[in-house]
XYZ file of C-alpha atoms in Angstrom:
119
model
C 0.000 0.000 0.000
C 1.497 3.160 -0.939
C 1.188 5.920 1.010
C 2.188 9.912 -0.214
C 2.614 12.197 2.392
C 3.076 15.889 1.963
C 4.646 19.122 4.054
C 5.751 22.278 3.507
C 2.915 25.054 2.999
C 2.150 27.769 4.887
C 1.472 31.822 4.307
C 3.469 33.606 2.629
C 3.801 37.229 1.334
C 2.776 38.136 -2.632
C 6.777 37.812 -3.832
C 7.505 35.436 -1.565
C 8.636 31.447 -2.071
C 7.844 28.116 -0.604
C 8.780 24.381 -0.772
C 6.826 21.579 -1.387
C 7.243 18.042 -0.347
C 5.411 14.635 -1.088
C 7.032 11.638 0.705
C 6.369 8.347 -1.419
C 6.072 5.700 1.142
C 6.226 2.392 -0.880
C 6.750 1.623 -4.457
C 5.117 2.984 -6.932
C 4.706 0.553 -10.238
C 7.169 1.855 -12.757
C 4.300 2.619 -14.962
C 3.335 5.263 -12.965
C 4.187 9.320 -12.830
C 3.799 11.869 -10.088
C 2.255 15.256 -10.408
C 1.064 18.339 -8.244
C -2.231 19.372 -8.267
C -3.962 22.358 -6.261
C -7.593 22.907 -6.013
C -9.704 26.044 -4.634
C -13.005 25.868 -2.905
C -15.987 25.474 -5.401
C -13.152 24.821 -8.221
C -12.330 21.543 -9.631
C -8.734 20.204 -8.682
C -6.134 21.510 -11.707
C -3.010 19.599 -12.342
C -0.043 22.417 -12.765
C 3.048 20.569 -12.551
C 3.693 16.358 -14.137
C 6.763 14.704 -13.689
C 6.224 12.499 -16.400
C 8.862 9.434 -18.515
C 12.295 9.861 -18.985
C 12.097 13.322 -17.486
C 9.318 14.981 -19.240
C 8.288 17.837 -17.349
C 4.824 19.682 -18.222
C 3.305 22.954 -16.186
C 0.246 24.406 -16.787
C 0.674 28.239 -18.371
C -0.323 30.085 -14.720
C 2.839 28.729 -13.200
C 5.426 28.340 -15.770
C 8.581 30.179 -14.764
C 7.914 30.066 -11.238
C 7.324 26.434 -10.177
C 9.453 23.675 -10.495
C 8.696 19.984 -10.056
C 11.720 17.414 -8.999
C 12.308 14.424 -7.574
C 15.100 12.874 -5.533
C 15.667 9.334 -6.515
C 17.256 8.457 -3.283
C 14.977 9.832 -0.926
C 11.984 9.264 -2.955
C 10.596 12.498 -2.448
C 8.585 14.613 -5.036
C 9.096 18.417 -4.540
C 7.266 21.324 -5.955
C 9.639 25.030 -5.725
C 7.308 27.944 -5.834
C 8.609 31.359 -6.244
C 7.143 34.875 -7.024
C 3.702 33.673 -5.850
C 0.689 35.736 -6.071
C -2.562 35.392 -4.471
C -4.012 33.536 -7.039
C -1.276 30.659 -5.959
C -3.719 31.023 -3.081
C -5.343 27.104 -2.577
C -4.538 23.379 -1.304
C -1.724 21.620 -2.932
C -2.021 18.101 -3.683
C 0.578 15.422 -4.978
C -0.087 12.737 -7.002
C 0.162 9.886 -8.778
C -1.530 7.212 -11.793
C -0.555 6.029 -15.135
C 1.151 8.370 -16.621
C -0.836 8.365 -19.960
C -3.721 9.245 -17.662
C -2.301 12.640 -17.235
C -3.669 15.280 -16.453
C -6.502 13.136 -15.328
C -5.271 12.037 -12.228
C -7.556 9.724 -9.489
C -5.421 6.983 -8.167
C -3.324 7.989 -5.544
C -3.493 11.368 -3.333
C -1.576 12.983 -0.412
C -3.372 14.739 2.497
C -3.374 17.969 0.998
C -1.263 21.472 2.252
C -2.646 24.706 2.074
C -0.721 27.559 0.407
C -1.905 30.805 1.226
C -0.619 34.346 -0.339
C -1.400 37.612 0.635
């Protein structure tokens, strides 16, 4: 049973930057990829950054520049960088993970959630 468990939000000032982490506890099957999602209230839950095969790296348009998804082998930890955030960054983070062809459409495996909050 695999288990991803994530840390790291908090409030932060417009400007400012924070660091993401989502501990993979257990194996994930090597058919799978691991993405960060964040979700408002009364939104649907948007995928902005996919760590996908051989190092593909995809990020939705609102955060390219500014986030950066990355993953240490060793540790088997996914992180998400965030920099320059602005209140629209404002929501709960989520990592995650599935087939990787099922990207963006995510549903297998979720962590807890952290919230990110900008002002």
């Amino acid at each position: 049973h695999v288990q991803l468990v994530e840390s790291g939000g908090g409030s932060v000032q417009t400007g400012g930057a924070l660091r993401l982490s989502c501990e993979v506890l257990g194996n994930l099957y090597n058919t799978y990829c691991m993405a960060w999602f964040r979700q408002t209230p009364g939104h649907e839950r948007e995928g902005i950054a996919h760590l996908g095969r051989a190092g593909l790296i995809t990020y939705v348009d609102s955060v390219k520049g500014r986030f950066t998804i990355s993953h240490d082998v060793a540790k088997n930890i996914l992180y998400l960088d965030m920099k320059n955030l602005k209140p629209d960054d404002t929501a709960m983070y989520y990592c995650a993970a599935d087939r990787c062809t099922y990207w963006p459409n995510y549903n297998r495996l979720w962590g807890q959630g952290t919230q990110v909050t900008v002002s």
